[in-house]
């Protein structure tokens, strides 16, 4: 890690449905941060939904059609496609791995969609580009407003880490990539026992009471460990952790735990214009946490 | 109450169906309980994930389908993959849960009603939650 290996350049970019709608703040801050680091994120000319779940069945190829179409749409733009949404990343990376290993399945899906996915694309997450292509030193050299003293909970969730072999982004039981990113911007990573616990995922659309309970435990654990805010790489985690706080007394009093994207943390630390942060859509306003710690306020 | 365990259920079509859909060897599980210990949703379930795979080994179909005591576990599993990461026997339990859901869905079960959601939540939900839930709870 670290070292001088800045390659920069332009990467084909797959935003996915959620970053084009409900989680625009993630997309906007992600593009701005990448641009500030000399990386162009070139949105695919044409793309569709990845399907949002990776099929856990071995006898049903239908659910692989949507992600394979996305891989097809991306393969002519370069060797790699970059994602930000942890859900899209998870689905596309696992589809990539499966089709690279299973020639028969590749042939079957290609026959079905009447396209020719060659099975060679690599799906990357922007976090990997920052760590492995640019290196943390290059990311750190862009920091103009070090977030000294800010205590940040690195929340990994599930899809960015598991399963170990197929995702391969970090140690699924003891990850460090978000910890390293937090240190790079001058803030302190806060260890808390729920960093790799599930937020409830899609249960939020069926059993909201159950998923709210999971998310409250995660938020409480981060707060008890002293976190001023929490970062995530997943729009579903962001929603599941932020939305249940909308009406709590704590949130009203400014004591809620802001849940922000790692790209928003970078945008603040890079001193990028406020319109790239996208804090307006959050249920717990992140500005007060930044005000008390690093002197950022609502006044411009 | 008597529970009959017989060779007909242990070697029956229900076990074969689970194994064919999941690709897992159910008998690999030695009931260590690691999966249940780390399952984030266990407290909301009527039966632990390790108990579900035990009943699956025995082919206890009634307990694991609608109306059975294992039903909440099957439908509350969030596919978080924590158990699969930790299983010392390499059992991919989320795939077993998915097979149990698929067996019901393929028989026509519908396990979600979007209209039942609080309207404020329905408007606020991210797309991935809606698409993901559709894929998990409807055929
Ligand atoms: S962790 Fe694996 S071996 Fe242990 S009870 Fe669960 S499925 Fe069975
Ligand atoms: S995948 Fe399902 S059963 Fe396994 S730990 Fe997660 S919620 Fe529990």
Coordinates of C-alpha atoms and ligand atoms in Angstrom, one line a residue:
Chain A
X1 CA 0.0 0.0 0.0
X2 CA 1.1 3.6 -0.3
X3 CA 4.0 4.4 -2.6
X4 CA 4.0 6.4 -5.8
X5 CA 1.9 4.6 -8.3
X6 CA -0.5 7.3 -9.5
X7 CA -1.8 6.1 -12.8
X8 CA -4.8 8.5 -13.1
X9 CA -6.6 8.2 -16.4
X10 CA -10.2 7.5 -17.2
X11 CA -12.2 4.5 -16.0
X12 CA -15.5 3.3 -17.4
X13 CA -18.1 3.9 -14.6
X14 CA -21.3 2.0 -13.8
X15 CA -23.5 4.2 -11.5
X16 CA -26.5 1.8 -11.2
X17 CA -30.1 2.7 -10.4
X18 CA -29.8 3.9 -6.8
X19 CA -26.9 6.3 -7.4
X20 CA -28.9 7.8 -10.3
X21 CA -31.9 8.5 -8.1
X22 CA -32.2 8.2 -4.3
X23 CA -28.4 8.2 -3.6
X24 CA -27.4 11.0 -6.0
X25 CA -25.2 12.5 -3.3
X26 CA -22.9 9.4 -3.5
X27 CA -22.6 9.7 -7.2
X28 CA -22.0 13.4 -7.2
X29 CA -19.4 13.3 -4.4
X30 CA -17.7 10.2 -6.0
X31 CA -17.3 11.8 -9.3
X32 CA -16.0 15.1 -7.8
X33 CA -13.5 13.2 -5.6
X34 CA -12.3 11.1 -8.5
X35 CA -11.8 14.2 -10.7
X36 CA -9.9 15.9 -7.9
X37 CA -7.5 12.9 -7.9
X38 CA -7.1 13.0 -11.7
X39 CA -9.4 10.1 -12.3
X40 CA -12.1 10.4 -14.9
X41 CA -15.2 8.4 -14.3
X42 CA -16.8 7.9 -17.7
X43 CA -20.4 6.7 -17.3
X44 CA -21.2 3.8 -19.6
X45 CA -23.0 5.1 -22.7
X46 CA -25.8 2.5 -22.1
X47 CA -26.5 0.6 -18.9
X48 CA -29.3 -1.2 -17.1
X49 CA -30.0 -2.4 -13.6
X50 CA -27.7 -5.2 -12.3
X51 CA -30.6 -7.0 -10.5
X52 CA -29.6 -5.9 -7.0
X53 CA -29.1 -9.4 -5.7
X54 CA -26.7 -12.2 -6.6
X55 CA -28.6 -15.4 -7.1
X56 CA -27.7 -18.0 -4.4
X57 CA -29.1 -20.8 -6.5
X58 CA -27.1 -23.0 -8.8
X59 CA -29.9 -24.2 -11.0
X60 CA -31.3 -20.9 -12.2
X61 CA -29.5 -18.8 -14.8
X62 CA -32.2 -16.2 -15.3
X63 CA -31.0 -14.0 -12.5
X64 CA -27.6 -13.8 -14.1
X65 CA -29.0 -12.2 -17.2
X66 CA -29.2 -8.7 -15.9
X67 CA -25.6 -8.5 -14.5
X68 CA -24.2 -10.2 -17.6
X69 CA -25.9 -7.6 -19.8
X70 CA -24.1 -4.9 -17.7
X71 CA -20.8 -6.6 -18.1
X72 CA -21.4 -6.7 -21.9
X73 CA -22.2 -3.1 -21.9
X74 CA -18.9 -2.3 -20.2
X75 CA -16.5 -4.7 -21.9
X76 CA -15.8 -2.5 -24.9
X77 CA -14.9 0.5 -22.9
X78 CA -11.8 -1.0 -21.2
X79 CA -10.5 -3.9 -19.1
X80 CA -12.2 -2.7 -15.9
X81 CA -15.4 -1.1 -14.9
X82 CA -15.6 1.0 -11.7
X83 CA -18.5 0.9 -9.3
X84 CA -19.5 2.9 -6.2
X85 CA -22.6 1.2 -5.0
X86 CA -21.6 -1.8 -2.9
X87 CA -24.6 -3.7 -4.0
X88 CA -23.8 -3.3 -7.7
X89 CA -20.2 -4.0 -7.0
X90 CA -21.1 -7.3 -5.2
X91 CA -23.5 -8.5 -7.9
X92 CA -21.2 -7.6 -10.8
X93 CA -18.0 -8.9 -9.2
X94 CA -19.6 -12.2 -8.4
X95 CA -21.1 -12.5 -11.8
X96 CA -17.6 -11.7 -13.3
X97 CA -16.0 -14.4 -11.2
X98 CA -18.6 -17.0 -12.0
X99 CA -18.5 -16.5 -15.7
X100 CA -14.7 -16.4 -15.9
X101 CA -14.7 -19.9 -14.3
X102 CA -17.7 -21.5 -15.9
X103 CA -17.5 -21.6 -19.7
X104 CA -20.7 -23.6 -20.0
X105 CA -22.7 -21.0 -18.1
X106 CA -21.1 -18.2 -20.1
X107 CA -22.1 -19.8 -23.3
X108 CA -25.7 -20.4 -22.1
X109 CA -26.2 -16.8 -21.0
X110 CA -24.6 -15.4 -24.1
X111 CA -26.9 -17.6 -26.2
X112 CA -29.9 -16.4 -24.2
X113 CA -29.1 -12.7 -24.4
X114 CA -27.8 -12.9 -27.9
X115 CA -24.7 -11.0 -27.0
X116 CA -21.1 -12.0 -26.6
X117 CA -19.7 -11.3 -23.2
X118 CA -16.1 -12.5 -23.4
X119 CA -15.7 -13.3 -19.7
X120 CA -12.6 -11.1 -19.3
X121 CA -13.9 -7.8 -17.7
X122 CA -12.8 -6.9 -14.2
X123 CA -15.2 -5.2 -11.8
X124 CA -13.5 -2.8 -9.4
X125 CA -14.8 -0.6 -6.5
X126 CA -13.5 3.0 -6.4
X127 CA -12.0 2.1 -3.0
X128 CA -9.7 -0.4 -4.7
X129 CA -8.7 2.2 -7.3
X130 CA -7.8 4.6 -4.5
X131 CA -5.8 2.1 -2.5
X132 CA -4.3 0.0 -5.3
X133 CA -3.9 2.3 -8.3
X134 CA -3.3 5.7 -6.7
X135 CA -2.1 4.6 -3.3
X136 CA -3.0 6.3 0.0
X137 CA -0.1 8.7 -0.3
X138 CA -1.5 10.2 -3.5
X139 CA -5.0 10.4 -1.9
X140 CA -3.5 12.0 1.2
X141 CA -1.5 14.6 -0.8
X142 CA -4.8 16.0 -2.0
X143 CA -6.1 16.7 1.5
X144 CA -6.3 20.5 2.1
X145 CA -8.5 20.4 5.2
X146 CA -7.3 17.7 7.5
X147 CA -10.1 16.4 9.7
X148 CA -8.0 16.4 12.8
X149 CA -9.7 15.0 15.9
X150 CA -12.8 13.8 14.0
X151 CA -13.7 10.3 15.2
X152 CA -15.1 8.3 12.3
X153 CA -16.7 4.8 12.5
X154 CA -15.7 2.7 9.5
X155 CA -18.8 0.7 8.7
X156 CA -18.2 -2.1 6.2
X157 CA -21.4 -4.1 6.2
X158 CA -21.6 -7.3 4.2
X159 CA -21.5 -6.9 0.5
X160 CA -18.2 -5.2 0.2
X161 CA -16.5 -8.0 2.1
X162 CA -18.2 -11.3 1.6
X163 CA -17.8 -14.0 0.3
X164 CA -14.0 -13.9 0.9
X165 CA -12.8 -15.5 -2.3
X166 CA -15.1 -14.0 -4.8
X167 CA -15.0 -10.4 -3.5
X168 CA -11.4 -10.4 -2.3
X169 CA -11.3 -6.7 -1.5
X170 CA -10.2 -7.0 2.1
X171 CA -10.1 -9.4 5.0
X172 CA -13.8 -10.1 5.6
X173 CA -13.3 -10.7 9.3
X174 CA -10.8 -7.9 10.0
X175 CA -11.0 -5.3 7.2
X176 CA -8.9 -2.2 7.1
X177 CA -9.5 -0.3 3.9
X178 CA -12.0 2.2 5.4
X179 CA -9.7 2.6 8.5
X180 CA -6.8 3.5 6.2
X181 CA -9.0 6.0 4.3
X182 CA -10.0 7.7 7.5
X183 CA -6.4 8.0 8.6
X184 CA -5.5 9.5 5.3
X185 CA -7.8 12.4 5.8
X186 CA -6.3 13.1 9.3
X187 CA -9.3 11.7 11.2
X188 CA -9.3 8.9 13.8
X189 CA -10.9 5.5 12.9
X190 CA -13.1 4.3 15.8
X191 CA -13.2 0.5 16.3
X192 CA -16.7 -0.7 17.2
X193 CA -18.1 -4.2 17.4
X194 CA -20.7 -3.8 14.7
X195 CA -18.4 -2.7 11.8
X196 CA -19.1 -5.9 9.8
X197 CA -22.6 -6.6 11.0
X198 CA -25.6 -6.6 8.5
X199 CA -27.8 -3.5 8.5
X200 CA -30.8 -5.6 7.5
X201 CA -30.3 -5.1 3.7
X202 CA -33.5 -5.7 1.7
X203 CA -35.4 -6.7 4.9
X204 CA -36.1 -3.0 5.2
X205 CA -38.7 -3.3 2.4
X206 CA -40.5 -6.3 4.0
X207 CA -39.8 -6.3 7.7
X208 CA -38.8 -2.7 8.5
X209 CA -39.2 -3.2 12.2
X210 CA -36.6 -6.0 12.2
X211 CA -34.1 -4.0 10.1
X212 CA -34.6 -0.9 12.2
X213 CA -33.6 -2.9 15.2
X214 CA -30.4 -4.1 13.6
X215 CA -29.6 -0.6 12.4
X216 CA -30.2 1.0 15.8
X217 CA -27.8 -1.5 17.4
X218 CA -25.1 -0.6 14.9
X219 CA -25.6 3.2 15.4
X220 CA -25.7 2.9 19.2
X221 CA -22.5 0.8 19.1
X222 CA -20.7 3.3 17.0
X223 CA -21.8 6.1 19.3
X224 CA -20.9 4.3 22.5
X225 CA -17.5 3.8 21.0
X226 CA -17.1 7.6 20.6
X227 CA -17.8 8.1 16.9
X228 CA -18.8 11.6 15.6
X229 CA -19.9 10.2 12.4
X230 CA -20.0 6.9 10.4
X231 CA -18.9 6.2 6.8
X232 CA -20.2 3.6 4.4
X233 CA -19.7 2.6 0.8
X234 CA -23.3 1.3 0.4
X235 CA -26.4 3.3 -0.4
X236 CA -28.6 0.6 1.2
X237 CA -26.5 0.7 4.4
X238 CA -26.7 4.5 4.3
X239 CA -30.4 4.5 4.2
X240 CA -30.9 1.7 6.7
X241 CA -28.7 3.4 9.3
X242 CA -29.8 7.0 8.6
X243 CA -33.6 6.7 8.0
X244 CA -34.5 5.1 11.4
X245 CA -32.9 8.1 13.1
X246 CA -35.2 10.6 11.4
X247 CA -37.6 11.1 14.3
X248 CA -35.5 10.2 17.3
X249 CA -35.1 12.8 20.0
X250 CA -31.3 12.5 19.5
X251 CA -31.5 13.5 15.8
X252 CA -33.8 16.4 16.6
X253 CA -31.4 17.6 19.3
X254 CA -28.4 17.3 17.0
X255 CA -27.2 14.2 18.8
X256 CA -27.9 11.7 16.0
X257 CA -25.1 9.8 14.3
X258 CA -24.5 11.2 10.8
X259 CA -24.2 8.4 8.2
X260 CA -22.2 9.6 5.2
X261 CA -20.4 8.1 2.2
X262 CA -16.7 7.8 2.2
X263 CA -16.7 10.0 -0.9
X264 CA -18.4 12.8 1.1
X265 CA -15.7 12.5 3.8
X266 CA -13.0 12.9 1.1
X267 CA -14.9 15.8 -0.6
X268 CA -14.8 17.7 2.7
X269 CA -11.2 16.9 3.4
X270 CA -10.2 17.8 -0.2
X271 CA -11.8 21.2 0.3
X272 CA -14.2 20.6 -2.7
X273 CA -17.1 23.0 -3.2
X274 CA -20.2 22.3 -1.0
X275 CA -22.4 21.5 -3.9
X276 CA -20.4 18.3 -4.3
X277 CA -21.0 17.1 -0.7
X278 CA -24.7 16.5 -1.1
X279 CA -25.6 16.5 2.7
X280 CA -29.1 17.9 2.0
X281 CA -30.7 14.5 1.5
X282 CA -29.5 13.1 4.9
X283 CA -31.9 12.5 7.7
X284 CA -29.3 13.3 10.3
X285 CA -27.5 16.5 9.2
X286 CA -23.7 15.9 9.2
X287 CA -22.8 19.6 9.4
X288 CA -23.1 19.9 13.3
X289 CA -20.6 17.0 13.8
X290 CA -18.2 18.8 11.4
X291 CA -18.8 22.1 13.0
X292 CA -17.9 21.1 16.5
X293 CA -14.8 19.1 15.3
X294 CA -13.4 20.9 12.3
X295 CA -15.2 24.2 12.2
X296 CA -17.4 23.7 9.2
X297 CA -20.8 25.3 9.5
X298 CA -23.9 25.9 7.5
X299 CA -22.8 29.5 6.7
X300 CA -20.7 29.5 3.6
Chain B
X1 CA -45.8 -34.7 20.4
X2 CA -44.1 -37.4 18.3
X3 CA -41.8 -36.5 15.4
X4 CA -41.2 -39.3 13.0
X5 CA -37.8 -39.4 11.4
X6 CA -37.6 -42.0 8.7
X7 CA -35.3 -43.0 5.9
X8 CA -38.1 -41.9 3.5
X9 CA -37.8 -38.3 4.5
X10 CA -34.0 -38.3 5.1
X11 CA -33.5 -39.6 1.5
X12 CA -36.6 -38.0 0.2
X13 CA -37.3 -35.5 -2.6
X14 CA -37.3 -32.5 -0.3
X15 CA -33.7 -33.1 0.7
X16 CA -32.7 -33.7 -2.9
X17 CA -34.5 -30.5 -4.0
X18 CA -32.7 -28.4 -1.4
X19 CA -29.3 -29.9 -2.4
X20 CA -30.0 -29.5 -6.1
X21 CA -31.0 -25.8 -5.8
X22 CA -28.3 -24.9 -3.3
X23 CA -25.4 -27.0 -4.4
X24 CA -24.7 -27.8 -0.8
X25 CA -24.1 -31.1 0.9
X26 CA -26.4 -30.8 3.9
X27 CA -24.7 -33.6 5.8
X28 CA -21.5 -31.7 5.9
X29 CA -23.0 -29.6 8.8
X30 CA -21.9 -31.0 12.1
X31 CA -24.2 -28.7 14.2
X32 CA -21.4 -26.7 15.8
X33 CA -23.7 -23.6 16.0
X34 CA -21.2 -21.1 14.7
X35 CA -23.7 -19.8 12.2
X36 CA -26.4 -19.1 14.8
X37 CA -23.9 -17.5 17.1
X38 CA -23.1 -14.8 14.6
X39 CA -26.4 -14.4 12.8
X40 CA -27.6 -10.8 13.2
X41 CA -31.2 -11.6 12.8
X42 CA -31.3 -14.7 15.1
X43 CA -33.1 -12.9 17.9
X44 CA -36.1 -12.2 15.6
X45 CA -36.3 -15.8 14.4
X46 CA -38.4 -18.6 15.9
X47 CA -35.7 -21.1 15.1
X48 CA -31.9 -20.7 14.9
X49 CA -30.2 -21.0 11.5
X50 CA -28.3 -24.1 12.7
X51 CA -31.6 -25.8 13.7
X52 CA -33.0 -25.1 10.2
X53 CA -30.1 -26.9 8.6
X54 CA -30.6 -29.8 11.0
X55 CA -34.2 -30.1 10.1
X56 CA -33.2 -29.8 6.4
X57 CA -30.8 -32.8 6.9
X58 CA -33.7 -34.8 8.2
X59 CA -36.1 -33.7 5.4
X60 CA -38.6 -32.2 7.8
X61 CA -40.5 -30.3 5.1
X62 CA -43.5 -29.3 7.2
X63 CA -41.3 -27.5 9.8
X64 CA -39.5 -25.6 7.1
X65 CA -42.3 -24.4 4.9
X66 CA -45.2 -22.0 5.4
X67 CA -46.8 -22.5 8.8
X68 CA -43.8 -24.4 10.2
X69 CA -41.6 -23.1 13.0
X70 CA -38.6 -22.7 10.7
X71 CA -40.5 -20.4 8.4
X72 CA -39.5 -17.1 10.0
X73 CA -35.9 -18.0 9.9
X74 CA -36.1 -18.8 6.1
X75 CA -37.7 -15.4 5.4
X76 CA -35.8 -13.3 7.8
X77 CA -32.4 -14.4 6.6
X78 CA -30.9 -11.3 5.1
X79 CA -28.3 -13.1 3.0
X80 CA -25.6 -11.3 4.9
X81 CA -23.2 -14.2 4.4
X82 CA -21.7 -13.9 7.9
X83 CA -22.5 -17.6 8.6
X84 CA -21.0 -18.8 5.4
X85 CA -17.8 -16.9 6.1
X86 CA -17.5 -18.5 9.5
X87 CA -18.7 -22.1 9.0
X88 CA -15.8 -24.4 9.8
X89 CA -17.3 -27.1 7.5
X90 CA -17.6 -24.9 4.5
X91 CA -21.4 -25.0 4.4
X92 CA -22.9 -22.1 2.5
X93 CA -26.0 -21.8 4.7
X94 CA -27.3 -18.7 2.9
X95 CA -27.6 -20.9 -0.2
X96 CA -29.6 -23.4 1.8
X97 CA -31.9 -20.6 3.0
X98 CA -32.3 -19.4 -0.6
X99 CA -33.2 -22.9 -1.7
X100 CA -35.9 -23.1 1.0
X101 CA -37.3 -19.8 -0.2
X102 CA -37.1 -20.9 -3.8
X103 CA -38.9 -24.1 -3.1
X104 CA -41.9 -22.1 -1.8
X105 CA -41.7 -19.4 -4.5
X106 CA -41.5 -21.9 -7.3
X107 CA -44.7 -23.5 -5.9
X108 CA -46.4 -20.1 -6.2
X109 CA -45.9 -18.5 -2.8
X110 CA -45.9 -14.6 -2.7
X111 CA -44.2 -13.4 0.4
X112 CA -44.3 -9.6 0.1
X113 CA -47.0 -7.0 -0.1
X114 CA -45.5 -3.6 -1.1
X115 CA -48.8 -1.9 -0.3
X116 CA -48.4 -3.0 3.3
X117 CA -45.4 -0.8 3.7
X118 CA -45.8 2.6 5.6
X119 CA -46.2 5.1 2.7
X120 CA -43.4 7.4 4.0
X121 CA -41.0 4.4 3.9
X122 CA -42.2 3.2 0.5
X123 CA -41.4 6.7 -0.9
X124 CA -38.0 6.9 0.7
X125 CA -36.7 3.4 0.0
X126 CA -33.6 3.1 -2.3
X127 CA -34.1 1.2 -5.5
X128 CA -31.8 -1.6 -4.5
X129 CA -34.0 -2.3 -1.5
X130 CA -37.1 -2.6 -3.7
X131 CA -35.5 -4.6 -6.5
X132 CA -33.7 -6.8 -4.0
X133 CA -36.9 -7.5 -2.0
X134 CA -38.8 -8.3 -5.2
X135 CA -36.2 -10.9 -6.1
X136 CA -36.1 -12.5 -2.7
X137 CA -39.8 -12.6 -1.9
X138 CA -41.6 -12.9 -5.2
X139 CA -41.1 -15.1 -8.2
Ligands
LIG1 S1 -21.6 -23.2 11.2 FE1 -21.7 -24.7 9.5 S2 -21.2 -26.7 10.5 FE2 -21.7 -25.2 12.2 S3 -23.9 -25.5 12.5 FE3 -23.7 -23.8 11.1 S4 -23.8 -24.8 9.0 FE4 -23.5 -26.4 10.5
LIG2 S1 -26.9 -15.2 5.9 FE1 -28.9 -15.4 6.9 S2 -28.7 -17.1 8.3 FE2 -26.6 -16.5 7.7 S3 -26.0 -15.0 9.3 FE3 -26.9 -13.8 7.7 S4 -29.0 -13.6 8.2 FE4 -28.2 -15.2 9.5

